[in-house]
mmCIF file of C-alpha atoms and ligand atoms in Angstrom:
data_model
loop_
_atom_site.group_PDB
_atom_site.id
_atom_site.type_symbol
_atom_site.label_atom_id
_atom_site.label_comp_id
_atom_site.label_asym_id
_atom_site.label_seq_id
_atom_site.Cartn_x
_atom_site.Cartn_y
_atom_site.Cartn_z
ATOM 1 C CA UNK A 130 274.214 67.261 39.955
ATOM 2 C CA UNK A 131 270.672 69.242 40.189
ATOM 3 C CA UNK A 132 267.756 66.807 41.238
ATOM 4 C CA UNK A 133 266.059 65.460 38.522
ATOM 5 C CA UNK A 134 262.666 65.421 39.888
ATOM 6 C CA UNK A 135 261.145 68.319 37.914
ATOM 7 C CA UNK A 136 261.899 66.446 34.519
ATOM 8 C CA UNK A 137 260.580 63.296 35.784
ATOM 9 C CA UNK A 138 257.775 65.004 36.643
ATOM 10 C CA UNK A 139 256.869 66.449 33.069
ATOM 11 C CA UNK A 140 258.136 63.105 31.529
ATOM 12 C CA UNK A 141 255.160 61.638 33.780
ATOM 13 C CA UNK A 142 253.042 65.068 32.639
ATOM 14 C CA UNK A 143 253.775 64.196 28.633
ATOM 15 C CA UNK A 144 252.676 60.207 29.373
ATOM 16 C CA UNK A 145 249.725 61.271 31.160
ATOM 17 C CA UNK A 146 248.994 63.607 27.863
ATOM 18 C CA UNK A 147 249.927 60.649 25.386
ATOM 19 C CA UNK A 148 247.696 57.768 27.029
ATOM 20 C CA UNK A 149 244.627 60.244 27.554
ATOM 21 C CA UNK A 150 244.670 59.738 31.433
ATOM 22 C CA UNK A 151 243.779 63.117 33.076
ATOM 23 C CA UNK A 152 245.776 62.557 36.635
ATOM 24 C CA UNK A 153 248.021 60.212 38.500
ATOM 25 C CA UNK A 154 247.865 59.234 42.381
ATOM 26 C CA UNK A 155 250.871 57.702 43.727
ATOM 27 C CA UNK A 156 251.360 56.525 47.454
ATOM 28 C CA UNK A 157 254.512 56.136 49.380
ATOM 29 C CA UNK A 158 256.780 53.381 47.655
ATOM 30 C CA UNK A 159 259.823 53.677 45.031
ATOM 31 C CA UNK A 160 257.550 55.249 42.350
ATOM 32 C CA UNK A 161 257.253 58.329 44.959
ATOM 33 C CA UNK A 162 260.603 57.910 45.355
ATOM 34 C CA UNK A 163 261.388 58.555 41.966
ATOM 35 C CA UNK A 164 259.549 61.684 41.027
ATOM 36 C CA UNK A 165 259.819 63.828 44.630
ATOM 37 C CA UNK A 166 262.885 62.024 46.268
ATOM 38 C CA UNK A 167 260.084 61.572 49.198
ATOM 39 C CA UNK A 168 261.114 58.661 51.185
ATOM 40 C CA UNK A 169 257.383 58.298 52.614
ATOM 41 C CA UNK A 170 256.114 56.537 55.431
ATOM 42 C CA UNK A 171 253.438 53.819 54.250
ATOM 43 C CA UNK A 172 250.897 54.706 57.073
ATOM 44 C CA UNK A 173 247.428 54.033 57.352
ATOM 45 C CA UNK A 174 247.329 57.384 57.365
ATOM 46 C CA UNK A 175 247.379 58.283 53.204
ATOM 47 C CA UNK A 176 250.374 60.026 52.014
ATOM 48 C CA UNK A 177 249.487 60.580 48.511
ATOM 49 C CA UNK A 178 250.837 62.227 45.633
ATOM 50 C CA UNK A 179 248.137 64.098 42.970
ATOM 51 C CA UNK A 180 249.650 64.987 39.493
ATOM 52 C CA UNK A 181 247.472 66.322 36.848
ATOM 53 C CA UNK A 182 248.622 67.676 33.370
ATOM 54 C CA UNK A 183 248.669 71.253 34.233
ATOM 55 C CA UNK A 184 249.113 72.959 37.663
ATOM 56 C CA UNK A 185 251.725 72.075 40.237
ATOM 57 C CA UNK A 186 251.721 68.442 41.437
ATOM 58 C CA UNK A 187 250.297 68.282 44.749
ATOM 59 C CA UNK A 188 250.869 66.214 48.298
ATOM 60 C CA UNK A 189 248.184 65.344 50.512
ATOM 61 C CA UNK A 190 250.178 64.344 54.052
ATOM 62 C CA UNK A 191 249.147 64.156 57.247
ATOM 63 C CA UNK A 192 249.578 66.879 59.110
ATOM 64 C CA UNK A 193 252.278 65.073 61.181
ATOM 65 C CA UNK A 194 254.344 64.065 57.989
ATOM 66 C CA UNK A 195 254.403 68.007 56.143
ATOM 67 C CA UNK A 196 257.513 68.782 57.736
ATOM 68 C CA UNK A 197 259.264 66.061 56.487
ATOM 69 C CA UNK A 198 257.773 65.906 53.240
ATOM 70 C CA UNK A 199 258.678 69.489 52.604
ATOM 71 C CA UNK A 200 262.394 68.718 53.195
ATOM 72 C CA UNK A 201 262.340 65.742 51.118
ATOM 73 C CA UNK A 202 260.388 66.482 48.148
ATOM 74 C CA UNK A 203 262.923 68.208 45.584
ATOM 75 C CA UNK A 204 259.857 69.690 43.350
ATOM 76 C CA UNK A 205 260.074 73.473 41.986
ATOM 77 C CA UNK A 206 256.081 73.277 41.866
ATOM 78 C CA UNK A 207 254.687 71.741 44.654
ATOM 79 C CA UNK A 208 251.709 72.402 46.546
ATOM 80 C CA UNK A 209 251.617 70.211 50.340
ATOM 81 C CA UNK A 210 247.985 69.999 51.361
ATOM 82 C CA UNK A 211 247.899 68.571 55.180
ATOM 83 C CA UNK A 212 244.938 66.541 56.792
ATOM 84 C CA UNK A 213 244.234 66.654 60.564
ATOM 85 C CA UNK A 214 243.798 63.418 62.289
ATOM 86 C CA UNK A 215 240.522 63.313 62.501
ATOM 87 C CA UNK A 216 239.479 64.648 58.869
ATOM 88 C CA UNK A 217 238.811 62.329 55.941
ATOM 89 C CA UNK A 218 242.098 61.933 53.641
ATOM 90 C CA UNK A 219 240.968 60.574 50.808
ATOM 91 C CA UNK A 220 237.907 62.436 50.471
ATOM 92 C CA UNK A 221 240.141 65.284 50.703
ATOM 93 C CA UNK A 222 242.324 63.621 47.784
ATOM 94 C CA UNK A 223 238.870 62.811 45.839
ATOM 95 C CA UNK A 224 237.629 66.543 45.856
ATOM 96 C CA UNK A 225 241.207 67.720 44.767
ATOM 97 C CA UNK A 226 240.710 65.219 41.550
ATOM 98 C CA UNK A 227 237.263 66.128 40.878
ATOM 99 C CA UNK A 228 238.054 69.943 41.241
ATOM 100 C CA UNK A 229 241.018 69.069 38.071
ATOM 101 C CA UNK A 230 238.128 67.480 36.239
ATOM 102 C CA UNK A 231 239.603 64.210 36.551
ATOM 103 C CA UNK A 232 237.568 61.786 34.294
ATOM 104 C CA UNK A 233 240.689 59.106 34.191
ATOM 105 C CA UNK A 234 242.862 58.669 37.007
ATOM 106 C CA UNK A 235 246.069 56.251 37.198
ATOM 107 C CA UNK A 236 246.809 55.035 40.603
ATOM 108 C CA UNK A 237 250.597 53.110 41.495
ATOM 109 C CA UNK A 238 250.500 49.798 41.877
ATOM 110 C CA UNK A 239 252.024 50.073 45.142
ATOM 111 C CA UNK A 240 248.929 51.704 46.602
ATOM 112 C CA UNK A 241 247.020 50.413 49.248
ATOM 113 C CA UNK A 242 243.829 48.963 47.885
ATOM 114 C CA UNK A 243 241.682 50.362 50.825
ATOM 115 C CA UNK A 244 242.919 53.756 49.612
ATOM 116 C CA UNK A 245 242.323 53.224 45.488
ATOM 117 C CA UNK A 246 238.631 51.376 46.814
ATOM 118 C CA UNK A 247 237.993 54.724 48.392
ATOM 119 C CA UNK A 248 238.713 57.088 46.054
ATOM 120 C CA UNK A 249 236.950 55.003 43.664
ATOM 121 C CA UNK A 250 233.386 55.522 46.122
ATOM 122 C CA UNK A 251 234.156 58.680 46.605
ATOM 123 C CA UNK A 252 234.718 59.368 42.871
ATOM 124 C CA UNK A 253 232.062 57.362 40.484
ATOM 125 C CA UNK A 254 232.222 56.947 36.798
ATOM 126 C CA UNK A 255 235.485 57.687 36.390
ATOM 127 C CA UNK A 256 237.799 55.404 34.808
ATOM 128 C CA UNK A 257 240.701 53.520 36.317
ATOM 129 C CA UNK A 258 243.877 52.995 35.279
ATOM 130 C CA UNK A 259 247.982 51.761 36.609
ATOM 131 C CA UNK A 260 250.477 54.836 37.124
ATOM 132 C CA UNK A 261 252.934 52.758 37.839
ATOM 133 C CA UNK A 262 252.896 51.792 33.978
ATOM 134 C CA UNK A 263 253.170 55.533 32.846
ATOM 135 C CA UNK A 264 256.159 55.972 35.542
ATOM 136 C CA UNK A 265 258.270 52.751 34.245
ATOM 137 C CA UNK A 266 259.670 53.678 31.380
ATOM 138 C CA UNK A 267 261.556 56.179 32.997
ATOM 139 C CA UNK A 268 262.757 54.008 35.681
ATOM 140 C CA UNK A 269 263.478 50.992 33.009
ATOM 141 C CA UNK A 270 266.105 53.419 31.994
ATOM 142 C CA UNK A 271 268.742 55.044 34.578
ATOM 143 C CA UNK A 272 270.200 58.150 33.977
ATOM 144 C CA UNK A 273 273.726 58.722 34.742
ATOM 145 C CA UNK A 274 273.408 60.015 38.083
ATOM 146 C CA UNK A 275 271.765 56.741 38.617
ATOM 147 C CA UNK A 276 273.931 54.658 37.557
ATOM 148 C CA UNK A 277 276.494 56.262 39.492
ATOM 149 C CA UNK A 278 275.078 55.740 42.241
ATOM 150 C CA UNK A 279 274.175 51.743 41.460
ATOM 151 C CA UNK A 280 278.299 51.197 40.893
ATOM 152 C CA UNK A 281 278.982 52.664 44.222
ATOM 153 C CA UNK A 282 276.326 50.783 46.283
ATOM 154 C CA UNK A 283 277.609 48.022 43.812
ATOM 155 C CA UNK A 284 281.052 48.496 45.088
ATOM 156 C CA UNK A 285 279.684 48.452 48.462
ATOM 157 C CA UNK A 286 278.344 45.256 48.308
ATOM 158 C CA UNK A 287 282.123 43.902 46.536
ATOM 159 C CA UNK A 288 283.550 44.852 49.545
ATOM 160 C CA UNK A 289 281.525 42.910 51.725
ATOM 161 C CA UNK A 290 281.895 39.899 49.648
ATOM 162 C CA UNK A 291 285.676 40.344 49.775
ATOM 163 C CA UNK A 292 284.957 39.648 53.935
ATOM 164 C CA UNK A 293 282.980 36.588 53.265
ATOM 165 C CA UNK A 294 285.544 34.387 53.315
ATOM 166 C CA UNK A 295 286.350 35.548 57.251
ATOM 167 C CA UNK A 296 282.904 34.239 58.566
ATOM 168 C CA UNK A 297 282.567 31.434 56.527
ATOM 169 C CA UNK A 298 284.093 28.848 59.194
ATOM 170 C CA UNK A 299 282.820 25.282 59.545
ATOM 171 C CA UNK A 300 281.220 24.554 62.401
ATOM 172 C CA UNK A 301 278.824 27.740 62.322
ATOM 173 C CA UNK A 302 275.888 28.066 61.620
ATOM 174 C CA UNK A 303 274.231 29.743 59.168
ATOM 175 C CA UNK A 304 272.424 32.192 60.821
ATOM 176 C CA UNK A 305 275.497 33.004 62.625
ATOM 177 C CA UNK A 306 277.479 34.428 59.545
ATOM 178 C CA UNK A 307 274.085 35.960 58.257
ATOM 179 C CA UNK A 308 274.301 37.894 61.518
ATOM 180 C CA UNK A 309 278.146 38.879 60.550
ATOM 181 C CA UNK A 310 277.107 39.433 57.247
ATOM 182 C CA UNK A 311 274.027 41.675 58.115
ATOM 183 C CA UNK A 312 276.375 44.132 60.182
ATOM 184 C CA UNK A 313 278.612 44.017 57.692
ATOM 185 C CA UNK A 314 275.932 45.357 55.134
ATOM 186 C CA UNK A 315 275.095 47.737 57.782
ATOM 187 C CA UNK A 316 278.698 49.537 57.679
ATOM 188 C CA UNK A 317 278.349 49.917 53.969
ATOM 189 C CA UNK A 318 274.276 50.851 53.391
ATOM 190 C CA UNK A 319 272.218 52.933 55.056
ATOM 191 C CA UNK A 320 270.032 49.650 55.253
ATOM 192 C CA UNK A 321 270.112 45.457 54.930
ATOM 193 C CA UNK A 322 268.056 44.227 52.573
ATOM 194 C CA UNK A 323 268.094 40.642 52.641
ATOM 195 C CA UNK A 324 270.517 37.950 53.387
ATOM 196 C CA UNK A 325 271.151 34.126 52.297
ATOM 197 C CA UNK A 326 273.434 31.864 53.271
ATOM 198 C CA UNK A 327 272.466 28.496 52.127
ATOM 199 C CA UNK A 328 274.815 26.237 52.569
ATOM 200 C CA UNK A 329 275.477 21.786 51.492
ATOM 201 C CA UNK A 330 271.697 20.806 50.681
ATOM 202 C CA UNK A 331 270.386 23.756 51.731
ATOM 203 C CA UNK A 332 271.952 25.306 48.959
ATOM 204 C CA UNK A 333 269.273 23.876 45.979
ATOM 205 C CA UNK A 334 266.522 26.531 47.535
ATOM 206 C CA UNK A 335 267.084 29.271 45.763
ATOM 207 C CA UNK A 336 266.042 31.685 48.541
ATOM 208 C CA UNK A 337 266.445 29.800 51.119
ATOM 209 C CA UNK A 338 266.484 31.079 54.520
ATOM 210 C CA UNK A 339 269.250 30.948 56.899
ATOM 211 C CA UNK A 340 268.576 28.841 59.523
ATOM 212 C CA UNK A 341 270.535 26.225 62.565
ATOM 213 C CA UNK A 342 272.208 24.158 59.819
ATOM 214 C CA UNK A 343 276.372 23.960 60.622
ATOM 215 C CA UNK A 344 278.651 24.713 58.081
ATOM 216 C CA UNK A 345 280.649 21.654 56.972
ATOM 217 C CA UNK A 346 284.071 20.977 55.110
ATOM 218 C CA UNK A 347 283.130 19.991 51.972
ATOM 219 C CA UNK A 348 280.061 22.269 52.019
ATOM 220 C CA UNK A 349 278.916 24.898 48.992
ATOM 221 C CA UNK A 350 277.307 27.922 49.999
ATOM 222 C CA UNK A 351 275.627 30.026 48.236
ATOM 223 C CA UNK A 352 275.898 33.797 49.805
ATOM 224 C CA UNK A 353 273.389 36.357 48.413
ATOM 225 C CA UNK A 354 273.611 39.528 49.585
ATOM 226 C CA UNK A 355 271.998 42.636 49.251
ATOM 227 C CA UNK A 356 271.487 46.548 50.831
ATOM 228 C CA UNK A 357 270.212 49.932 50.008
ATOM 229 C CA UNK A 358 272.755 53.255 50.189
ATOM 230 C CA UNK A 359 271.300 57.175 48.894
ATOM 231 C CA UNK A 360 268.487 55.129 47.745
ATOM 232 C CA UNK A 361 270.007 52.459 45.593
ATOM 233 C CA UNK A 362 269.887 48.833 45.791
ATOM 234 C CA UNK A 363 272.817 46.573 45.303
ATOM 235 C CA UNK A 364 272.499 42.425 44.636
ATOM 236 C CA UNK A 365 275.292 40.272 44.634
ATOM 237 C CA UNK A 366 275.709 36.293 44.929
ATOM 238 C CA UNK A 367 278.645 34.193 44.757
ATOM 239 C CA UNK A 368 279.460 30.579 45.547
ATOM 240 C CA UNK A 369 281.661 29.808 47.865
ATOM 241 C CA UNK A 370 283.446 26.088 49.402
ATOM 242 C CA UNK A 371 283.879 25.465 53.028
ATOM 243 C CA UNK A 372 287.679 23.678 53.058
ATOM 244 C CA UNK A 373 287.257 21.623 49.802
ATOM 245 C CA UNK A 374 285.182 20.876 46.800
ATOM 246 C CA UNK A 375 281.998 18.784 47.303
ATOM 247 C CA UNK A 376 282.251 15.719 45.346
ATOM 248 C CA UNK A 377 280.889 16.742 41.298
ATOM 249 C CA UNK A 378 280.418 20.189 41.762
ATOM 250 C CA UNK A 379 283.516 21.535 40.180
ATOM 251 C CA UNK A 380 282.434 20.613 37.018
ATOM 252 C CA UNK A 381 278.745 22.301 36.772
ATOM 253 C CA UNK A 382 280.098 25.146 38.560
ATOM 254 C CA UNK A 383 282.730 25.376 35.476
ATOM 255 C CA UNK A 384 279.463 25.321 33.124
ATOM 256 C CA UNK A 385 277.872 28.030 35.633
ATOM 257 C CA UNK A 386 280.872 30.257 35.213
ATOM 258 C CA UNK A 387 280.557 30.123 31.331
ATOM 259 C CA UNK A 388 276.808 30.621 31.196
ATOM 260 C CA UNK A 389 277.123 33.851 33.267
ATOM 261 C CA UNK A 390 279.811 35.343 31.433
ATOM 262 C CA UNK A 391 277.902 34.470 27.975
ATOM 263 C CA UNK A 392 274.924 36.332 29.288
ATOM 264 C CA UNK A 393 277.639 39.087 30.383
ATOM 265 C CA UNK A 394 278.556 38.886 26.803
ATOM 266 C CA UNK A 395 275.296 38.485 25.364
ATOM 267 C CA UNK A 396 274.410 42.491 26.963
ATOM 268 C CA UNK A 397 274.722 45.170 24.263
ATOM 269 C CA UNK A 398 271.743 47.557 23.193
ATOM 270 C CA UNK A 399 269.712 46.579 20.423
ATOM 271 C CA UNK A 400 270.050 42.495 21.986
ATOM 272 C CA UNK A 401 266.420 41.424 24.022
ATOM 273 C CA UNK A 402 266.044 40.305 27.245
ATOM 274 C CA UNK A 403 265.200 36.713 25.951
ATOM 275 C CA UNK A 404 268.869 37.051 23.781
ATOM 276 C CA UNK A 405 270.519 37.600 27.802
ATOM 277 C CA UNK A 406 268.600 34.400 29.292
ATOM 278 C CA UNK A 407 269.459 32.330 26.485
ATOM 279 C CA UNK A 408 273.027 32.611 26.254
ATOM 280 C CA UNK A 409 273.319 31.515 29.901
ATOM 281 C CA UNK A 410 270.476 29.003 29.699
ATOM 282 C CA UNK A 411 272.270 27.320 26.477
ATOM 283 C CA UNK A 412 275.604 26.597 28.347
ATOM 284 C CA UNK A 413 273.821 25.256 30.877
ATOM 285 C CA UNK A 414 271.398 23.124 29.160
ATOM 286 C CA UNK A 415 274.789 21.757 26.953
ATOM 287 C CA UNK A 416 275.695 20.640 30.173
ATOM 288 C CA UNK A 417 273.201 18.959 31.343
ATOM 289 C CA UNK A 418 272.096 21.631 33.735
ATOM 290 C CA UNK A 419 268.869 22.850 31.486
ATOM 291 C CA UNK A 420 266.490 21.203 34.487
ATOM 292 C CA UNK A 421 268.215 22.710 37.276
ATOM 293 C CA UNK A 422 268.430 26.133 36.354
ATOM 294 C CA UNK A 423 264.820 26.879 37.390
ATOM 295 C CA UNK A 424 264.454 31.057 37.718
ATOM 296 C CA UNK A 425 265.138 33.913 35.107
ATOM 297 C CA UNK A 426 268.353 34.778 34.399
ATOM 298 C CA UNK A 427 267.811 38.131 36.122
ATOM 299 C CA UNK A 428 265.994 41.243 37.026
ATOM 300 C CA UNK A 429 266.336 45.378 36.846
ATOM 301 C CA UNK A 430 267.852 47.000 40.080
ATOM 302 C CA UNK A 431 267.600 50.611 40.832
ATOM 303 C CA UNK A 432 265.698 51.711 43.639
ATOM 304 C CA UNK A 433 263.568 48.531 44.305
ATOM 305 C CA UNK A 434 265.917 45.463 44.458
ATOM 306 C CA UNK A 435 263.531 43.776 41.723
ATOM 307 C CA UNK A 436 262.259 45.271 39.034
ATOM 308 C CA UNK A 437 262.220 45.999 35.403
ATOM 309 C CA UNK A 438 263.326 44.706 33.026
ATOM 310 C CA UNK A 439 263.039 40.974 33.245
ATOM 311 C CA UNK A 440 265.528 39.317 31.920
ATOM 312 C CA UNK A 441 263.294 36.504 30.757
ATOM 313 C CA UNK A 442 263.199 33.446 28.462
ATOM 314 C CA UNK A 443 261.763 34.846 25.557
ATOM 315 C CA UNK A 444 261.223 38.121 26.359
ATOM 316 C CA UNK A 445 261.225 40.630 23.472
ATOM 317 C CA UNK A 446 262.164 43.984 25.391
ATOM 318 C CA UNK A 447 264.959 45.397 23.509
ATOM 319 C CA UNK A 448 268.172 46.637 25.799
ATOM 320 C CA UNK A 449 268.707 49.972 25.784
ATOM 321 C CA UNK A 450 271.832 51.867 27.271
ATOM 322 C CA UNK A 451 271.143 53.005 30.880
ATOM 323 C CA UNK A 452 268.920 49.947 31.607
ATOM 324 C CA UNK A 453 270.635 48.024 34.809
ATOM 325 C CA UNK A 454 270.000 44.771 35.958
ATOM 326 C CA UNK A 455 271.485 41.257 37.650
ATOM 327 C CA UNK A 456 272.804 38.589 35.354
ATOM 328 C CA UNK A 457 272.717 35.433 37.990
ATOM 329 C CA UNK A 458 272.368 32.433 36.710
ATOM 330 C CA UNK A 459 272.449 29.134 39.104
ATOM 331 C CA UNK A 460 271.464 25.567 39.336
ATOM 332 C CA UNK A 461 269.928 23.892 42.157
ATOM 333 C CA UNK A 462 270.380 19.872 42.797
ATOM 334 C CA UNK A 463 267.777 18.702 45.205
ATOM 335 C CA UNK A 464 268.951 16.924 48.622
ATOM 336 C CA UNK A 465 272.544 17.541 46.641
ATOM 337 C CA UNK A 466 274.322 21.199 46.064
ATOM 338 C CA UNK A 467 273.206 24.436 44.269
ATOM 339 C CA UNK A 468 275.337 27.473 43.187
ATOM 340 C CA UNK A 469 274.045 31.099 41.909
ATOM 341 C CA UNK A 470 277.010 33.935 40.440
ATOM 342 C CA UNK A 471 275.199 36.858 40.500
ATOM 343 C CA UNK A 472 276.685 40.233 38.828
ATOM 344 C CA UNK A 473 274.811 44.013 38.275
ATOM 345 C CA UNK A 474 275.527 44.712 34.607
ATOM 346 C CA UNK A 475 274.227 48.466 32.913
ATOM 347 C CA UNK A 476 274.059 48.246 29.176
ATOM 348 C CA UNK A 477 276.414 51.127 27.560
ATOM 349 C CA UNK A 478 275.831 53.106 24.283
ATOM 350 C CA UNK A 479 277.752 49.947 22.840
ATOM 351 C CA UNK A 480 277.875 46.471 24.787
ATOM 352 C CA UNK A 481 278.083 46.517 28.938
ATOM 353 C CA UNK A 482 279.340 47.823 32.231
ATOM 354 C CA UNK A 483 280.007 44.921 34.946
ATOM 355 C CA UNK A 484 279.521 47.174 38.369
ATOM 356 C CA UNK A 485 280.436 43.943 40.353
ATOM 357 C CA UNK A 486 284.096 43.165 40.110
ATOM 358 C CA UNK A 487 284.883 40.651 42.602
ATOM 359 C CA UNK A 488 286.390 37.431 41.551
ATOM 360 C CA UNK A 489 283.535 34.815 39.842
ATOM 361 C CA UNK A 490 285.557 31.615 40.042
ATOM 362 C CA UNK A 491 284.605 29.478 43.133
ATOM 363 C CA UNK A 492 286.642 30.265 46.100
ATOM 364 C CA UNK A 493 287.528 28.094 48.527
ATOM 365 C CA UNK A 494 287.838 29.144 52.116
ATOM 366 C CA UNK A 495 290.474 27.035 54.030
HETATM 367 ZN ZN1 LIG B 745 266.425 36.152 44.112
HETATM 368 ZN ZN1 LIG B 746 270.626 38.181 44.668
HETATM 369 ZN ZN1 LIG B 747 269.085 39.250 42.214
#
């Protein structure tokens, strides 16, 4: 498959068009990412990226970085303007805006804010605006290149999961398996993202952080796990028991199991975000777990592990096919238990594509 970068480019141009902004400055960071296929360093030194409605987009790098960025950024029309290290990068930016007659500028939200407070001195009475918001409905929405590549990252992540089981052993502790787990990841991605293990107690903080607690028989743990390969995140919890069920958890985890595959259910275009969280959050509240289900029900994935859509209580964006994102409900019992199933779903031209396949019902490791 070509690179899509030119299109999301002149998607960007056409927004830029629509909402009256005259150019849009993005730094290094998954919007970058995106549009070039740049994997920039975020340096004190400015990397940023200068698109206007006509011309070719242009870089400004240090000079130490052009190399790079002219192997990494896929653009037809691209113009790499290098700084020196001792010459002033963002004034260098600022007359490149000024010289487009710039009177509205977007910046990404990612952007340092030493760098957007100096363009804005160097560049007065201009108006100010997020480019991040003019870049996010294309990334709300994965093409099919992208969603390959979030079922085979997704698939990465199954397999690790499938390993759990091997390094969940009572008697270590939980940064111990992280550890496992983390090389594990490694194998599989190109780089760890994050890692819980929370196990017993620990297990009602939703992000908790592994730590010196043993694992015990009777334990739950709640393993979250998560890693980057070509550039695409995957996100994947599931629940497991250290040699036997803790006293009263079967049956929540029974109403856990139904809420997530209602919300599974509940995916089809046309439905809203706020239809996904509340066909989880109504099993759960039936069963008396309303209280202790305390996040969303989930959140996009693509190339930032988080981020849209939200899959919200009430939330009125409208599923459309391509959009990906984590159904994982959980409940968390205070000085008790907690479990979290957590799944990457993509919504199809008619309901929804599970990319995680690994078993959901609690497994229990002898
Ligand atoms: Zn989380
Ligand atoms: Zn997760
Ligand atoms: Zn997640």
């Amino acid at each position: 498959m070509t690179a899509p970068h030119d299109e999301r480019v002149a998607a960007l141009r056409l927004r830029l068009t629509e909402s009256s902004v005259h150019a849009a400055v993005l730094a290094p960071g998954s919007d970058l990412r995106y549009l070039t296929g740049y994997d920039a360093l975020p340096l004190e030194r400015p990397t940023l990226l200068l698109v206007t409605r006509e011309g070719p987009a242009r870089i400004v790098v240090p000079r130490l970085e052009r190399m790079r960025a002219q192997a990494e950024v896929s653009l037809s029309d691209l113009v790499v303007v290098d700084y020196g290290e001792h010459d002033d990068a963002l004034g260098l930016a600022a007359e490149l805006l000024d010289a487009s007659e710039a009177a509205s500028i977007a910046v990404g939200d990612r952007t340092w804010t030493s760098f957007t407070l100096g363009l804005q001195r160097a560049l007065p009475g201009r108006s100010w605006c997020s480019a991040t918001e003019l870049v996010a409905h294309g990334r709300r929405v994965k093409d099919a290149l992208e969603v390959e590549r979030l079922a085979a990252v997704a698939a990465r992540i199954d397999d690790v999961h499938r390993r759990v089981p091997d390094v969940l052993v009572a008697g270590r502790t939980e940064a111990e398996v992280a550890a496992d787990l983390s090389a594990m990841i490694t194998e599989e991605h190109e780089r760890v993202d994050f890692v819980i293990v929370a196990s017993g107690p620990n297990a009602a903080s939703p992000h908790h952080e592994p730590g010196e607690r043993r694992l015990q028989r009777g334990d739950a743990v709640v393993v979250d796990i998560g890693g980057t390969r070509d550039g695409y995140c995957s996100d994947m919890t599931r629940t497991y028991a250290v040699g036997s069920v803790p006293e009263g958890f079967a049956e929540p985890y029974a109403a856990l199991r139904r809420a997530q595959q209602a919300a599974i259910d509940a995916v089809r275009p046309g439905a809203t975000v706020g239809d996904v969280d509340a066909a989880a959050r109504d099993v759960l509240e039936a069963a008396g777990l309303g209280e202790a289900f305390v996040h969303r029900t989930g959140h996009g994935i693509g190339l930032d592990t988080h981020e849209e859509p939200w899959i919200i209580g009430g939330g009125t964006r409208v599923l459309e096919p391509g959009m990906a994102f984590s159904v994982e409900p959980g409940f968390y019992l205070e000085g008790r238990f907690g479990a979290r199933i957590e799944d990457i779903v993509v919504v199809t031209t008619d309901g929804v594509r599970v990319l995680n396949v690994v078993d959901r019902d609690l497994v229990v490791v002898p």
